[in-house]
CSV table of C-alpha atoms in Angstrom, one decimal:
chain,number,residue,atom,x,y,z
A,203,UNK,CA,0.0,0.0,0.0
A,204,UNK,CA,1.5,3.1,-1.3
A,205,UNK,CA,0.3,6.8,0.3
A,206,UNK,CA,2.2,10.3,-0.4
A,207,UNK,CA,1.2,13.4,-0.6
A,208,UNK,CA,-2.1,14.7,-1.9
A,209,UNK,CA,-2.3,15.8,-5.5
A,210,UNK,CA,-2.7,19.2,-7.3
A,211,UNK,CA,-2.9,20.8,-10.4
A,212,UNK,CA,-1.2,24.2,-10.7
A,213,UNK,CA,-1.9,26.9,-13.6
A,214,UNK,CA,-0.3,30.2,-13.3
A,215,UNK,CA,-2.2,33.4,-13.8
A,216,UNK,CA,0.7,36.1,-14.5
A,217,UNK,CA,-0.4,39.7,-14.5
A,218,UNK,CA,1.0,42.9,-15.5
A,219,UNK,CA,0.3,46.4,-14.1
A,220,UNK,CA,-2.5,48.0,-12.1
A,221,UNK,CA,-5.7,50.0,-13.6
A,222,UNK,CA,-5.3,53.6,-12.7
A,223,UNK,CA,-9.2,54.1,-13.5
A,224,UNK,CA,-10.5,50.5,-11.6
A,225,UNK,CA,-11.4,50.0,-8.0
A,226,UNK,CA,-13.8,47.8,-6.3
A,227,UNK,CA,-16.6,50.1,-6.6
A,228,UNK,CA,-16.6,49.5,-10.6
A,229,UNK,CA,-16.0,45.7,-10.0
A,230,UNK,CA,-17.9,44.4,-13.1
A,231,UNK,CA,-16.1,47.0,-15.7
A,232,UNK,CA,-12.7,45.9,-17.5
A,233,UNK,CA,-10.1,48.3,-18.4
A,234,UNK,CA,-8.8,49.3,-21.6
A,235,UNK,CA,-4.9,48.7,-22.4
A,236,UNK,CA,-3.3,45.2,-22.9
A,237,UNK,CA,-0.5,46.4,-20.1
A,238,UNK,CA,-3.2,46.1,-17.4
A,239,UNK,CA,-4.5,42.7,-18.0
A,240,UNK,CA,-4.4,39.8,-15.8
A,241,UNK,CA,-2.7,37.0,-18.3
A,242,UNK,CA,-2.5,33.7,-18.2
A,243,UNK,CA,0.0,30.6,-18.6
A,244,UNK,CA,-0.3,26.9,-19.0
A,245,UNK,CA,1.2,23.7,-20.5
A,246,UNK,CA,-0.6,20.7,-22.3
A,247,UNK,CA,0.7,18.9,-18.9
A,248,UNK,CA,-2.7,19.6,-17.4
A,249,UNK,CA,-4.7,16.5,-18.6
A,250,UNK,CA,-7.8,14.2,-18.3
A,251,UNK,CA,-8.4,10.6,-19.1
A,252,UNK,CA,-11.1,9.3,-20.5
A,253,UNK,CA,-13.0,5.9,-18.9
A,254,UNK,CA,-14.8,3.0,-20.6
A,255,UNK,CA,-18.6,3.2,-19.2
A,256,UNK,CA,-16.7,5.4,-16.1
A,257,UNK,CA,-16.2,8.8,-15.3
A,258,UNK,CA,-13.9,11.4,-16.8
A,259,UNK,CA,-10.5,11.5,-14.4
A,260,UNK,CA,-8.4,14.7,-14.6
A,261,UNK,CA,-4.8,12.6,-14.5
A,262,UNK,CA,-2.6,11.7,-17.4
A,263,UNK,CA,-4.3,11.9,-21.2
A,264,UNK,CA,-6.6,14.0,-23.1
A,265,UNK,CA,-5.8,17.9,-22.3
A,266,UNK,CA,-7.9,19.8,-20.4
A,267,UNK,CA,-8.2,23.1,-22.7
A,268,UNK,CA,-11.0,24.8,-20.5
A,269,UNK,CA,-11.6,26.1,-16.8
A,270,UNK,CA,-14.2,29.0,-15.3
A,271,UNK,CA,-13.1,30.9,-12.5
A,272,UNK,CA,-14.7,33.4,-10.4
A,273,UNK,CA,-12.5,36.3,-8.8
A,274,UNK,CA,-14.5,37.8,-5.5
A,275,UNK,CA,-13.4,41.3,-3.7
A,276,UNK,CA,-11.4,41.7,-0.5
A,277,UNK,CA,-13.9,39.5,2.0
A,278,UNK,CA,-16.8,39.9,0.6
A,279,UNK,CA,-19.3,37.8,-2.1
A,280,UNK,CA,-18.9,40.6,-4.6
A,281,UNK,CA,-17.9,39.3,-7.7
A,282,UNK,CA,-15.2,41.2,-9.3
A,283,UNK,CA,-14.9,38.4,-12.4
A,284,UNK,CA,-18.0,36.4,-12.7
A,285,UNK,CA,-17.6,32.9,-13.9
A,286,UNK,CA,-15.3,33.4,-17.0
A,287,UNK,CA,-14.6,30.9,-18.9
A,288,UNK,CA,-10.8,30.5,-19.6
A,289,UNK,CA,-9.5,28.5,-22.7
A,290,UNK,CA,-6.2,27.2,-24.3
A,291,UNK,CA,-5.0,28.5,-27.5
A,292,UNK,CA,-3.4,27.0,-30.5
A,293,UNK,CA,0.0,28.8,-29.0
A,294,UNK,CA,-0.4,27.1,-25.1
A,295,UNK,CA,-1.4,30.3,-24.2
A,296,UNK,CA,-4.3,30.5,-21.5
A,297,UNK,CA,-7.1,33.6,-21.6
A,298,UNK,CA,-10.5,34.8,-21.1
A,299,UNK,CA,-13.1,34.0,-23.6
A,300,UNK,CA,-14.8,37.0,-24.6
A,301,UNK,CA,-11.6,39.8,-23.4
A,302,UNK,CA,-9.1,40.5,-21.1
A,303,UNK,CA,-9.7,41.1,-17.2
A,304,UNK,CA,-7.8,43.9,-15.0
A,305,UNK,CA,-6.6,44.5,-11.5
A,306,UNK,CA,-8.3,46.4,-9.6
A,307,UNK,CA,-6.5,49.5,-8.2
A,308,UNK,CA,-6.5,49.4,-4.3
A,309,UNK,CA,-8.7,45.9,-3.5
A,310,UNK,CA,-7.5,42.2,-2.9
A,311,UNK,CA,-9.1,39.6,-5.3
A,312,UNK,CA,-9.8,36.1,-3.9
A,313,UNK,CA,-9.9,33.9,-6.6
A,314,UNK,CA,-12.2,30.8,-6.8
A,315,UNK,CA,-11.6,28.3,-10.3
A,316,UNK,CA,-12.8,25.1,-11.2
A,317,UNK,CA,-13.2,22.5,-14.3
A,318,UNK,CA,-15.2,20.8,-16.4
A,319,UNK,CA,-16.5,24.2,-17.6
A,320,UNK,CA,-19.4,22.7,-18.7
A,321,UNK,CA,-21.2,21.6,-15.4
A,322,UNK,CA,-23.7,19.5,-17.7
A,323,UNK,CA,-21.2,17.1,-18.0
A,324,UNK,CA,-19.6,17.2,-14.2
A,325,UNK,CA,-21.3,15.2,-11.6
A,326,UNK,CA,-21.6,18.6,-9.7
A,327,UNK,CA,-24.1,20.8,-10.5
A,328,UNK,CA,-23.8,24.8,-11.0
A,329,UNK,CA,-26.9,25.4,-8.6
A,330,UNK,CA,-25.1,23.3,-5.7
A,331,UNK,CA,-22.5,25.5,-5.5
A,332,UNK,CA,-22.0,28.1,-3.5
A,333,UNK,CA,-19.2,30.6,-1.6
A,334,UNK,CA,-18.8,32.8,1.3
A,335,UNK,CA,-16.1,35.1,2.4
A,336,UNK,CA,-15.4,33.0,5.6
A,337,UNK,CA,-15.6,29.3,4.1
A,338,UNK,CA,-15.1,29.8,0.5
A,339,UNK,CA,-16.6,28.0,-1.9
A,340,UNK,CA,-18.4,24.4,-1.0
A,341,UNK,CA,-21.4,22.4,-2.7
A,342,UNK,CA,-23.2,19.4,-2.2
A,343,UNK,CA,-23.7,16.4,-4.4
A,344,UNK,CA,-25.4,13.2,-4.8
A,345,UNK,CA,-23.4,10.9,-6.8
A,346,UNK,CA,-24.9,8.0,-8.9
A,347,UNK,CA,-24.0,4.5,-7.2
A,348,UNK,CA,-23.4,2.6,-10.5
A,349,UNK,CA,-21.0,2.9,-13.5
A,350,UNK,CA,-24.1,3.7,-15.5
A,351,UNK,CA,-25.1,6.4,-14.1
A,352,UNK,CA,-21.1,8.0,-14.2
A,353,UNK,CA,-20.6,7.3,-17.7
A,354,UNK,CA,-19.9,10.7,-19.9
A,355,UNK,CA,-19.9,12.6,-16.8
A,356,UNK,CA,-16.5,14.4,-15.1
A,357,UNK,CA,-14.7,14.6,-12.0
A,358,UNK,CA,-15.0,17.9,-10.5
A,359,UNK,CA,-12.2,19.9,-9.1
A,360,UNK,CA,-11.4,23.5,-7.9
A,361,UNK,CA,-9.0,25.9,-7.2
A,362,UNK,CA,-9.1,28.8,-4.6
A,363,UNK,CA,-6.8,31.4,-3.7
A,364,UNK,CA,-7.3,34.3,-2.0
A,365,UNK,CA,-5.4,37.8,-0.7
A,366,UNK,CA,-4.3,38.4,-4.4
A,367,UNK,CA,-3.0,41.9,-5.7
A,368,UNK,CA,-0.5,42.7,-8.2
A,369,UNK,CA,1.4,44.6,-6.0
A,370,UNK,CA,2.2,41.7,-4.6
A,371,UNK,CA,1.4,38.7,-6.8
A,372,UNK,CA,3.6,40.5,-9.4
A,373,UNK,CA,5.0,37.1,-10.9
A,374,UNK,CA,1.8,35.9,-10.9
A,375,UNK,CA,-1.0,34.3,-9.2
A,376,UNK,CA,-0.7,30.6,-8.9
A,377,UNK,CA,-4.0,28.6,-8.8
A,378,UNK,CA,-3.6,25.3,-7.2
A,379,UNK,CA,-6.7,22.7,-8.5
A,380,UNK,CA,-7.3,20.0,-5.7
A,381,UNK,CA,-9.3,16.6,-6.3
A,382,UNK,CA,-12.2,16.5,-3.5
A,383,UNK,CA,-13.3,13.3,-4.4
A,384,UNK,CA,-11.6,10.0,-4.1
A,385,UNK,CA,-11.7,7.3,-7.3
A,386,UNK,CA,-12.2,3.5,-7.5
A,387,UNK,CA,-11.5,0.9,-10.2
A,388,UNK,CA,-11.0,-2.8,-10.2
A,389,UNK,CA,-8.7,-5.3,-11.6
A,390,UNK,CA,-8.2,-8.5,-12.4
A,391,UNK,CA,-4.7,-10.2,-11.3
A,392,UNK,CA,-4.7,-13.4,-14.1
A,393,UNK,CA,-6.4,-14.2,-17.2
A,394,UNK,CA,-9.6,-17.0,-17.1
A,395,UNK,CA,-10.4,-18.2,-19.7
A,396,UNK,CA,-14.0,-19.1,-20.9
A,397,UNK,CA,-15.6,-16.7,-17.5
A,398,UNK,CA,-16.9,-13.4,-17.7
A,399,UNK,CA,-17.4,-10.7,-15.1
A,400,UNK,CA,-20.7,-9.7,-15.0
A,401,UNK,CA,-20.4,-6.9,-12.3
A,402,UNK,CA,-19.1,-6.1,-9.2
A,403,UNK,CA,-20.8,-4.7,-6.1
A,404,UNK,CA,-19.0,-2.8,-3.2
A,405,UNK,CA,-22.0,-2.6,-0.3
A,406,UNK,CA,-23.1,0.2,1.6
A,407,UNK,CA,-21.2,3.0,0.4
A,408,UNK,CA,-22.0,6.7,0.9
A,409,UNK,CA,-23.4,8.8,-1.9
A,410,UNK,CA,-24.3,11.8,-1.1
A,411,UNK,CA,-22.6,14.6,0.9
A,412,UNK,CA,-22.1,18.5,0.9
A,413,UNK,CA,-17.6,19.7,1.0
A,414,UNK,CA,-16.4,23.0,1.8
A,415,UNK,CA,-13.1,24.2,1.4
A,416,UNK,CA,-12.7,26.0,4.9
A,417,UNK,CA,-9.4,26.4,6.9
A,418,UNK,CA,-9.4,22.6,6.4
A,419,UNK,CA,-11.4,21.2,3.5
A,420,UNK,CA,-13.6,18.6,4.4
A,421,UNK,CA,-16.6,16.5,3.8
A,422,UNK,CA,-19.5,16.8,6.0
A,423,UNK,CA,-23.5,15.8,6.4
A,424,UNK,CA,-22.5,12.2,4.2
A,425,UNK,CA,-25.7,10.1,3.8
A,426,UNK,CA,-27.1,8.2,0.6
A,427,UNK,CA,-25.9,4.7,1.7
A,428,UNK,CA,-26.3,2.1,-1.4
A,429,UNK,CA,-25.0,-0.9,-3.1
A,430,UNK,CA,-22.0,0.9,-5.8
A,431,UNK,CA,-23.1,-1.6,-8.6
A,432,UNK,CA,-20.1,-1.4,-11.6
A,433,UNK,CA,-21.3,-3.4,-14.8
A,434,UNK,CA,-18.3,-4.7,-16.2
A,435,UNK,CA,-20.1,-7.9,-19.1
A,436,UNK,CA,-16.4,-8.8,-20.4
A,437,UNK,CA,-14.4,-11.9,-20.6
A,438,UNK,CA,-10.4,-11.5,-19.5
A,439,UNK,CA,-9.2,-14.6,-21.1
A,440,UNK,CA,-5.8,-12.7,-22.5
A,441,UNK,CA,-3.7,-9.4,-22.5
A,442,UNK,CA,-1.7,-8.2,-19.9
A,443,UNK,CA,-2.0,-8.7,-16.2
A,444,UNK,CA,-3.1,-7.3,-13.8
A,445,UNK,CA,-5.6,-5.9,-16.5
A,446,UNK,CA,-8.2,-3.0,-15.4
A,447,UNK,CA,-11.9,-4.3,-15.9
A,448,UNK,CA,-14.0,-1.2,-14.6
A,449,UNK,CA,-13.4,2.2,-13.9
A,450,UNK,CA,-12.5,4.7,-12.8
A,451,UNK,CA,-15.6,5.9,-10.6
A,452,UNK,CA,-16.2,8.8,-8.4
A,453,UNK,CA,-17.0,8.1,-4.9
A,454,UNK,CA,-16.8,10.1,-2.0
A,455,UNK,CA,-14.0,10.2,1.1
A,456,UNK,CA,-15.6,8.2,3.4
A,457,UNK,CA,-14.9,5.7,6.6
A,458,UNK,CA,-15.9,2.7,6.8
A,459,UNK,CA,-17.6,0.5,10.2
A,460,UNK,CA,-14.8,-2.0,11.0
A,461,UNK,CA,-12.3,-1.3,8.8
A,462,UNK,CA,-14.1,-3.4,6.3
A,463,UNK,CA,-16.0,-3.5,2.7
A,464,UNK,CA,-17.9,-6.4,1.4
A,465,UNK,CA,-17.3,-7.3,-2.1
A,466,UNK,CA,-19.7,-9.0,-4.5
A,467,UNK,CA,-19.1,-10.4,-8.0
A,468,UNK,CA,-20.9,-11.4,-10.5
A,469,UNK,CA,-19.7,-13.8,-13.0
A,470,UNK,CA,-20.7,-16.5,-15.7
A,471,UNK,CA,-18.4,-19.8,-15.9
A,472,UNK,CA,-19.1,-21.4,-19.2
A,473,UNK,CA,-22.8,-21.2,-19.3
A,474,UNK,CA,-22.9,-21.4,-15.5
A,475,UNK,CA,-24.1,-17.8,-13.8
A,476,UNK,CA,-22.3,-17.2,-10.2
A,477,UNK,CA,-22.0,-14.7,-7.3
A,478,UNK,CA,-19.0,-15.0,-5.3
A,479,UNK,CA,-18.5,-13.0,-1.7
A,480,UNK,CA,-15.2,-11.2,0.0
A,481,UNK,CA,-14.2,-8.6,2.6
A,482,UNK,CA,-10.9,-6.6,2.0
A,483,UNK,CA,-9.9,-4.5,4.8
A,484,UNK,CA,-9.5,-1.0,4.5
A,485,UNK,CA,-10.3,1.9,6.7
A,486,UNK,CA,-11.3,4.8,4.6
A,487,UNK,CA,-11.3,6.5,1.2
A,488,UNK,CA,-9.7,10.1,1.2
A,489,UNK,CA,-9.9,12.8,-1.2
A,490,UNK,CA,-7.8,13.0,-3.8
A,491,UNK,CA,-6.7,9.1,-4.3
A,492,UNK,CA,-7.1,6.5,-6.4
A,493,UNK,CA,-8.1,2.9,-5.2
A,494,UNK,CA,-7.1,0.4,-7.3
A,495,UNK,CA,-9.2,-3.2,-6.3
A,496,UNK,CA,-6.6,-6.0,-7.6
A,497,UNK,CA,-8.8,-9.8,-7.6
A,498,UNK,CA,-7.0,-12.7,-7.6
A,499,UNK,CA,-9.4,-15.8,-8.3
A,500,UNK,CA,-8.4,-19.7,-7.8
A,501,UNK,CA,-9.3,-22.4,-10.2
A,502,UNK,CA,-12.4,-22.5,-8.7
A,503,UNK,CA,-13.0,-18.9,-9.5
A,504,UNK,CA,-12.7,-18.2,-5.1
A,505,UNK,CA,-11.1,-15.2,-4.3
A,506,UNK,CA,-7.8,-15.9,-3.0
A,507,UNK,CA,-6.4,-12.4,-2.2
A,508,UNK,CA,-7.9,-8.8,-2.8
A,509,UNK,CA,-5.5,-6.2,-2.8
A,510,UNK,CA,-5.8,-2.6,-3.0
A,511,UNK,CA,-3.3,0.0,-4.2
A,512,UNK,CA,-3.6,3.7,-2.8
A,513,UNK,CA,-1.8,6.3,-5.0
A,514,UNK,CA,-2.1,10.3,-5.2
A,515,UNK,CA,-2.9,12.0,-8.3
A,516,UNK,CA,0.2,13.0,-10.3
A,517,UNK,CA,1.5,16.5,-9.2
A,518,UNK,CA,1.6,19.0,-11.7
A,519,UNK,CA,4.1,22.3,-11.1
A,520,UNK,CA,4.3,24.9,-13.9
């Protein structure tokens, strides 16, 4: 069991001068010369990875080439940039959609970002957000118990920073993206020949649940226990092993009563349907790792060992 350090995206925003004309009091207006504008920075190292019949993980593929981000004034709920969208360009340069953005002249900005852009395809919607000046920004979620109900739908994950100014952010402000969910996916140690995996069930597993970011982020008010049902329907009779069957799936950090989960899968041995039964010990899922379920089966399709391998999300630092 491997466990480090907990993962995060950076992006830079660099910015360059103050507005003489802009304060808080004309928070919605944008300035007028490119010298002023709060620019941003990026590499194609920010990435997501796509899932068969699983949610969208930001990790090590497909580029992310979109965020939104919210920029409030000083401590107060007064929005100062009002959920821009920010996109990639052909160059690998990062900017607003739609025109630049610029510092205001005496007021602090605290910055609140977060991907997929599009919240139709996140498993957090827009409407269950929310922020205040003394917690920051939090929502609540109820998250479909079943690869089904995941699939073409993204991982959520934010960003907030606050106290910013250019007088002294001058090299720039540096948005750090955290993953406040944990992920699950399963895998077969050995090939069998002739059975296929029907599904597999993890039991009484916590859905729903509302996280602010705080001093200390954290989950509270979790509720929503069901059956996490992933369909898998394949045969693993060749390839590479260990070989991933399902996943990756969004859960939520949770504990769990004795240290233990009860595993059921569902299989078909020539012709022959079957459910076989396991615990695997582990005391809780945190936010941002990935839990990798590793079965071994015996001849008689029992299962022999069930491992589970904790890792971070990659570290990004730009």
């Amino acid at each position: 069991m491997k466990k480090t350090q907990d993962h995060l995206m950076l992006l830079s925003l660099l910015t360059a001068g103050l507005l003489a004309g802009c304060s808080a009091d004309d928070s919605t207006e944008r300035g007028t010369t490119s010298q002023d504008a709060v620019r941003l920075e990026g590499t194609n190292d920010w990435q997501a990875v796509n899932g068969t019949r699983a949610a969208t993980i930001y990790d090590d593929a497909t580029p992310l080439t979109s965020f939104r981000t919210y920029a409030y004034v000083d401590d107060t709920d007064t929005e100062y940039i009002s959920d821009a969208l920010v996109e990639q360009g052909v160059d690998s340069s990062w900017g607003f959609v739609g025109g630049d953005y610029f510092w205001p002249k005496l007021n602090n900005l605290n910055f609140f970002a977060y991907a997929p852009s599009d919240l139709d395809k996140s498993l957090v919607s827009k409407g269950d957000i929310s922020y205040s000046p003394a917690s920051g920004p939090s929502f609540s979620v109820a998250l479909p118990a079943s690869s089904a109900g995941q699939e073409g739908k993204s991982e959520f994950i934010y960003a907030y920073e606050t106290n910013k100014n250019k007088a002294n952010d001058a090299v720039g402000v540096k948005l750090a993206f955290h993953h406040p969910f944990a992920t699950l996916s399963f895998k077969l140690s050995k090939a069998h020949p002739g059975v296929t995996i029907n599904s597999i069930k993890l039991k009484d597993v916590l859905t729903t649940g509302t996280f602010t970011h705080g001093s200390t982020p954290q989950w509270a008010s979790l509720d929503g226990k069901q059956d996490f049902l992933a369909t898998i329907g394949g045969e693993f009779g060749s390839g590479t092993f260990p070989q991933e069957i399902g996943g990756p799936y969004v859960v939520l950090p949770q504990n769990f009563a004795g240290g233990k989960q009860t595993i059921e899968v569902s299989y078909t041995d020539h012709g022959s349907e079957e459910v076989m039964v396991a615990e695997v010990n582990i005391p809780k899922w945190e936010s941002g790792y990935q839990y990798a379920y590793t079965l071994t089966l015996d001849s008689y399709l029992t299962v022999t060992s069930l491992t589970i391998d904790i890792n971070p999300w990659k570290k990004y630092e730009w």
